[in-house]
mmCIF file of C-alpha atoms in Angstrom:
data_model
loop_
_atom_site.group_PDB
_atom_site.id
_atom_site.type_symbol
_atom_site.label_atom_id
_atom_site.label_comp_id
_atom_site.label_asym_id
_atom_site.label_seq_id
_atom_site.Cartn_x
_atom_site.Cartn_y
_atom_site.Cartn_z
ATOM 1 C CA PHE A 21 78.391 89.740 150.947
ATOM 2 C CA ILE A 22 81.596 91.567 150.036
ATOM 3 C CA SER A 23 85.262 90.607 149.818
ATOM 4 C CA GLY A 24 88.204 93.024 149.768
ATOM 5 C CA LEU A 25 86.820 95.509 152.307
ATOM 6 C CA TRP A 26 87.548 95.301 156.043
ATOM 7 C CA LEU A 27 85.962 97.236 158.899
ATOM 8 C CA ASP A 28 87.622 98.713 161.959
ATOM 9 C CA ASP A 29 84.200 98.925 163.591
ATOM 10 C CA GLU A 30 81.400 96.396 164.016
ATOM 11 C CA ILE A 31 78.992 98.464 161.953
ATOM 12 C CA ILE A 32 79.162 101.653 159.868
ATOM 13 C CA GLU A 33 75.935 103.519 159.166
ATOM 14 C CA LEU A 34 76.099 105.465 155.913
ATOM 15 C CA ASN A 35 72.489 106.660 155.981
ATOM 16 C CA ASP A 36 69.038 105.518 157.137
ATOM 17 C CA ASN A 37 68.826 102.921 154.373
ATOM 18 C CA PHE A 38 72.420 101.776 154.072
ATOM 19 C CA ILE A 39 74.819 100.092 156.515
ATOM 20 C CA ILE A 40 78.084 98.162 156.282
ATOM 21 C CA ARG A 41 78.749 95.564 158.967
ATOM 22 C CA ARG A 42 80.996 92.694 159.850
ATOM 23 C CA PRO A 43 79.609 89.199 159.175
ATOM 24 C CA ASN A 44 78.605 86.997 162.116
ATOM 25 C CA ASN A 45 77.947 83.282 162.542
ATOM 26 C CA SER A 46 74.233 83.580 161.801
ATOM 27 C CA ASP A 47 75.027 84.902 158.330
ATOM 28 C CA TYR A 48 76.432 81.500 157.385
ATOM 29 C CA SER A 49 73.595 79.309 158.637
ATOM 30 C CA ILE A 50 69.881 78.878 158.030
ATOM 31 C CA ILE A 51 67.173 76.417 159.079
ATOM 32 C CA LEU A 52 65.869 74.599 156.002
ATOM 33 C CA PRO A 53 63.277 71.846 155.484
ATOM 34 C CA ALA A 54 64.683 68.340 155.408
ATOM 35 C CA PHE A 55 63.702 67.938 151.741
ATOM 36 C CA SER A 56 65.520 71.089 150.672
ATOM 37 C CA SER A 57 68.743 70.731 148.677
ATOM 38 C CA PHE A 58 69.470 74.465 148.863
ATOM 39 C CA SER A 59 72.585 75.679 150.653
ATOM 40 C CA LYS A 60 72.377 79.237 151.946
ATOM 41 C CA PHE A 61 76.075 79.878 151.501
ATOM 42 C CA ASN A 62 78.089 77.808 149.087
ATOM 43 C CA GLY A 63 80.610 80.467 148.165
ATOM 44 C CA ASP A 64 84.043 80.991 149.665
ATOM 45 C CA ILE A 65 83.219 81.918 153.266
ATOM 46 C CA GLY A 66 86.824 82.855 153.995
ATOM 47 C CA THR A 67 86.756 85.723 151.521
ATOM 48 C CA CYS A 68 83.680 87.437 152.988
ATOM 49 C CA SER A 69 84.983 90.414 154.975
ATOM 50 C CA SER A 70 81.921 92.664 155.202
ATOM 51 C CA ILE A 71 78.211 92.804 154.457
ATOM 52 C CA PHE A 72 76.329 95.652 152.830
ATOM 53 C CA GLU A 73 72.670 96.032 153.724
ATOM 54 C CA PHE A 74 70.516 98.577 151.932
ATOM 55 C CA SER A 75 66.873 99.105 151.015
ATOM 56 C CA LEU A 76 65.509 100.569 147.790
ATOM 57 C CA GLN A 77 61.921 101.445 146.956
ATOM 58 C CA ARG A 78 60.054 100.648 143.738
ATOM 59 C CA ILE A 79 62.976 99.155 141.831
ATOM 60 C CA ASN A 80 63.006 96.174 139.447
ATOM 61 C CA ARG A 81 65.697 93.520 139.450
ATOM 62 C CA ASN A 82 67.490 94.862 136.415
ATOM 63 C CA ASP A 83 67.814 98.295 138.043
ATOM 64 C CA LEU A 84 68.890 96.603 141.267
ATOM 65 C CA ASN A 85 71.704 94.800 139.428
ATOM 66 C CA LEU A 86 72.720 98.078 137.829
ATOM 67 C CA PHE A 87 72.803 99.799 141.219
ATOM 68 C CA THR A 88 74.860 97.075 142.911
ATOM 69 C CA ASN A 89 77.352 96.962 140.032
ATOM 70 C CA LYS A 90 77.811 100.722 140.258
ATOM 71 C CA LEU A 91 78.173 100.409 144.018
ATOM 72 C CA VAL A 92 81.010 97.889 143.673
ATOM 73 C CA LEU A 93 82.774 100.075 141.103
ATOM 74 C CA ALA A 94 82.452 103.090 143.417
ATOM 75 C CA LEU A 95 84.100 101.095 146.205
ATOM 76 C CA LYS A 96 86.930 100.059 143.877
ATOM 77 C CA LEU A 97 87.502 103.703 142.968
ATOM 78 C CA PHE A 98 87.279 105.041 146.532
ATOM 79 C CA LYS A 99 90.556 103.332 147.416
ATOM 80 C CA LEU A 100 92.688 100.631 145.814
ATOM 81 C CA GLY A 101 90.780 97.461 146.527
ATOM 82 C CA ASN A 102 89.487 94.502 144.561
ATOM 83 C CA ILE A 103 85.988 94.707 145.983
ATOM 84 C CA GLN A 104 83.773 91.836 144.824
ATOM 85 C CA ILE A 105 80.250 90.669 145.546
ATOM 86 C CA ILE A 106 80.507 87.012 146.472
ATOM 87 C CA ARG A 107 76.850 86.619 147.413
ATOM 88 C CA ARG A 108 73.614 88.590 146.994
ATOM 89 C CA GLU A 109 70.375 88.260 148.940
ATOM 90 C CA LEU A 110 67.151 89.901 147.817
ATOM 91 C CA ILE A 111 64.429 90.132 150.472
ATOM 92 C CA PRO A 112 61.412 91.940 148.984
ATOM 93 C CA ASN A 113 58.590 93.433 151.027
ATOM 94 C CA SER A 114 56.069 92.727 148.293
ATOM 95 C CA ILE A 115 54.239 89.387 148.145
ATOM 96 C CA LEU A 116 54.574 89.592 144.365
ATOM 97 C CA GLU A 117 58.339 89.092 144.570
ATOM 98 C CA ARG A 118 60.222 86.016 145.747
ATOM 99 C CA GLU A 119 63.314 85.987 147.895
ATOM 100 C CA SER A 120 66.463 85.081 146.018
ATOM 101 C CA ILE A 121 70.091 84.308 146.781
ATOM 102 C CA MET A 122 72.870 84.300 144.212
ATOM 103 C CA ASN A 123 76.441 83.196 144.885
ATOM 104 C CA SER A 124 79.378 84.200 142.732
ATOM 105 C CA LEU A 125 81.572 81.440 141.330
ATOM 106 C CA ASP A 126 84.101 83.814 139.764
ATOM 107 C CA ASP A 127 87.745 83.293 140.630
ATOM 108 C CA TYR A 128 89.151 86.676 141.647
ATOM 109 C CA ILE A 129 92.418 87.587 143.284
ATOM 110 C CA HIS A 130 92.377 89.223 146.704
ATOM 111 C CA THR A 131 95.692 91.069 146.584
ATOM 112 C CA TYR A 132 94.252 94.554 146.900
ATOM 113 C CA LYS A 133 92.037 95.370 149.872
ATOM 114 C CA TYR A 134 91.436 98.229 152.262
ATOM 115 C CA LYS A 135 89.588 98.999 155.478
ATOM 116 C CA LEU A 136 86.996 101.527 156.593
ATOM 117 C CA SER A 137 86.012 102.985 159.943
ATOM 118 C CA LYS A 138 83.164 105.137 161.229
ATOM 119 C CA ASP A 139 85.342 108.169 160.535
ATOM 120 C CA ASP A 140 85.000 107.413 156.802
ATOM 121 C CA SER A 141 81.193 107.212 156.822
ATOM 122 C CA VAL A 142 80.417 110.749 155.620
ATOM 123 C CA LEU A 143 83.147 110.765 152.976
ATOM 124 C CA ILE A 144 82.320 107.370 151.480
ATOM 125 C CA ASN A 145 78.564 108.036 151.590
ATOM 126 C CA ASP A 146 79.030 111.252 149.596
ATOM 127 C CA PHE A 147 81.435 109.504 147.217
ATOM 128 C CA ILE A 148 79.011 106.652 146.533
ATOM 129 C CA LYS A 149 76.165 109.092 145.857
ATOM 130 C CA GLN A 150 78.271 110.995 143.324
ATOM 131 C CA MET A 151 79.563 107.842 141.643
ATOM 132 C CA ILE A 152 76.097 106.291 141.303
ATOM 133 C CA GLU A 153 75.075 109.361 139.309
ATOM 134 C CA PHE A 154 78.384 109.778 137.472
ATOM 135 C CA LEU A 155 79.242 106.242 136.349
ATOM 136 C CA PRO A 156 78.000 105.150 132.909
ATOM 137 C CA ASN A 157 74.465 103.814 132.907
ATOM 138 C CA ARG A 158 75.538 100.364 131.780
ATOM 139 C CA ASN A 159 74.599 96.963 133.123
ATOM 140 C CA TRP A 160 77.753 94.864 133.397
ATOM 141 C CA TYR A 161 75.819 91.731 132.467
ATOM 142 C CA GLU A 162 74.648 93.071 129.119
ATOM 143 C CA ASN A 163 76.702 93.531 125.958
ATOM 144 C CA ASP A 164 74.298 95.487 123.769
ATOM 145 C CA ASN A 165 74.943 98.911 125.278
ATOM 146 C CA PRO A 166 77.311 101.395 123.577
ATOM 147 C CA LEU A 167 80.748 101.822 125.099
ATOM 148 C CA ASN A 168 82.223 105.160 126.075
ATOM 149 C CA PRO A 169 85.753 106.227 127.146
ATOM 150 C CA LEU A 170 84.853 106.249 130.836
ATOM 151 C CA TYR A 171 83.517 102.700 130.748
ATOM 152 C CA ILE A 172 86.553 101.484 128.791
ATOM 153 C CA SER A 173 88.839 103.111 131.365
ATOM 154 C CA ILE A 174 86.988 101.579 134.317
ATOM 155 C CA GLU A 175 86.880 98.169 132.633
ATOM 156 C CA ARG A 176 90.660 98.160 132.111
ATOM 157 C CA TYR A 177 91.241 99.339 135.687
ATOM 158 C CA ASP A 178 88.950 96.608 136.985
ATOM 159 C CA GLU A 179 90.833 93.956 135.011
ATOM 160 C CA SER A 180 94.170 95.210 136.322
ATOM 161 C CA ILE A 181 93.206 94.646 139.971
ATOM 162 C CA SER A 182 90.768 91.734 139.679
ATOM 163 C CA LYS A 183 92.122 89.095 137.328
ATOM 164 C CA ARG A 184 94.984 86.657 137.713
ATOM 165 C CA GLN A 185 97.597 87.891 135.263
ATOM 166 C CA SER A 186 101.274 88.726 134.903
ATOM 167 C CA ILE A 187 102.638 92.025 136.208
ATOM 168 C CA GLU A 188 103.238 93.096 132.588
ATOM 169 C CA SER A 189 99.596 92.448 131.722
ATOM 170 C CA ARG A 190 98.447 94.332 134.817
ATOM 171 C CA ILE A 191 100.588 97.356 133.925
ATOM 172 C CA THR A 192 99.322 97.217 130.335
ATOM 173 C CA ASN A 193 95.715 97.291 131.536
ATOM 174 C CA ILE A 194 96.255 100.229 133.866
ATOM 175 C CA ILE A 195 98.049 102.230 131.136
ATOM 176 C CA SER A 196 95.156 101.435 128.793
ATOM 177 C CA SER A 197 92.832 102.778 131.479
ATOM 178 C CA PHE A 198 94.728 106.078 131.500
ATOM 179 C CA GLU A 199 94.821 106.180 127.693
ATOM 180 C CA ALA A 200 91.048 105.851 127.384
ATOM 181 C CA ILE A 201 90.364 109.029 129.343
ATOM 182 C CA LEU A 202 93.524 111.114 128.889
ATOM 183 C CA LEU A 203 94.346 110.685 125.195
ATOM 184 C CA LYS A 204 92.229 111.650 122.217
ATOM 185 C CA GLY A 205 91.458 109.067 119.562
ATOM 186 C CA GLN A 206 93.252 110.982 116.818
ATOM 187 C CA GLU A 207 96.481 111.549 118.796
ATOM 188 C CA ARG A 208 99.408 109.594 117.352
ATOM 189 C CA ASN A 209 102.643 111.319 118.448
ATOM 190 C CA GLU A 210 104.462 111.501 121.809
ATOM 191 C CA LEU A 211 101.777 109.413 123.455
ATOM 192 C CA SER A 212 103.836 108.349 126.461
ATOM 193 C CA HIS A 213 104.893 111.955 127.112
ATOM 194 C CA LYS A 214 101.362 113.344 126.798
ATOM 195 C CA LEU A 215 99.853 110.591 128.910
ATOM 196 C CA SER A 216 102.471 110.888 131.677
ATOM 197 C CA GLN A 217 102.255 114.676 131.704
ATOM 198 C CA ARG A 218 98.470 114.783 131.967
ATOM 199 C CA ALA A 219 98.248 112.017 134.548
ATOM 200 C CA SER A 220 101.004 113.507 136.739
ATOM 201 C CA TYR A 221 99.164 116.845 136.736
ATOM 202 C CA ILE A 222 96.022 115.128 138.002
ATOM 203 C CA LEU A 223 97.966 113.114 140.585
ATOM 204 C CA LEU A 224 99.427 116.350 141.935
ATOM 205 C CA ASN A 225 96.000 117.003 143.469
ATOM 206 C CA PHE A 226 96.302 113.756 145.428
ATOM 207 C CA GLY A 227 99.690 114.525 146.961
ATOM 208 C CA TYR A 228 101.965 112.827 144.423
ATOM 209 C CA LYS A 229 105.142 114.561 143.257
ATOM 210 C CA PRO A 230 104.681 115.376 139.542
ATOM 211 C CA ILE A 231 108.225 114.482 138.443
ATOM 212 C CA LYS A 232 108.175 111.126 140.199
ATOM 213 C CA ALA A 233 104.684 110.372 138.869
ATOM 214 C CA TYR A 234 105.745 111.397 135.361
ATOM 215 C CA ASN A 235 108.838 109.157 135.368
ATOM 216 C CA THR A 236 106.906 106.209 136.845
ATOM 217 C CA LEU A 237 104.197 106.475 134.196
ATOM 218 C CA LYS A 238 106.782 106.802 131.400
ATOM 219 C CA ARG A 239 108.421 103.590 132.596
ATOM 220 C CA ALA A 240 105.020 101.885 132.833
ATOM 221 C CA TYR A 241 104.280 102.942 129.257
ATOM 222 C CA GLU A 242 107.590 101.427 128.124
ATOM 223 C CA ILE A 243 106.650 98.142 129.821
ATOM 224 C CA ARG A 244 103.233 98.244 128.147
ATOM 225 C CA SER A 245 104.886 98.711 124.741
ATOM 226 C CA MET A 246 107.316 95.867 125.400
ATOM 227 C CA TYR A 247 104.559 93.525 126.488
ATOM 228 C CA ILE A 248 102.187 94.056 123.572
ATOM 229 C CA HIS A 249 105.120 93.338 121.246
ATOM 230 C CA GLY A 250 105.936 90.060 122.999
ATOM 231 C CA ALA A 251 108.646 91.100 125.482
ATOM 232 C CA PHE A 252 108.715 90.858 129.272
ATOM 233 C CA ILE A 253 110.313 92.711 132.158
ATOM 234 C CA PRO A 254 113.754 91.243 132.949
ATOM 235 C CA LYS A 255 113.626 89.240 136.148
ATOM 236 C CA GLU A 256 116.161 91.473 137.893
ATOM 237 C CA GLU A 257 113.987 94.543 137.231
ATOM 238 C CA LYS A 258 110.710 93.175 138.572
ATOM 239 C CA LYS A 259 111.571 94.238 142.120
ATOM 240 C CA ASP A 260 111.051 97.845 140.998
#
């Protein structure tokens, strides 16, 4: 069960083993024995905007968690959206595995969201395939794996769109995300210039005007520097 992603169509088929669909009433109800204290859905029903259904063969639960975490990150990178799993259901075909349901109790913001239609199916399917292979092979629930610049960048980006925080903190996180992948560890001089220049060149490929992107990033870097030294954006400037 996913929040942050809306569908123009009732169902979007990505491939033979993967669909995205809108939730329906039956998704929120189940017939249980009278002695059962289990509730099928005890998460925030109002935040569920779509359901992902997919099947994987010969995969253990740890690898399944790794796959779903990468899937969510791919969706966050496809467009600007705070995509979150608010509930997971595992329905195994094997008699050796038990069904399981896990609800998320995390408190995330839902400011950033986007929608998909059937016209996006080929593009997002290809994007997910590439991201599953490209993203660091790291389980988000474990802390004993080595970090790398890409993971640090994605982690900061994720924090900037997911957590409840001030606008200064959000800008600081997104600048840190850029720094992790666009600046070298030994660089010490003209950091804001180098960062803004490199990022604006990349953004040119996505239709952004380089000068405007450069100036915006320079200003964001100034705000980041102010914030980490204990200052805030003046109230009259926050509208920008």
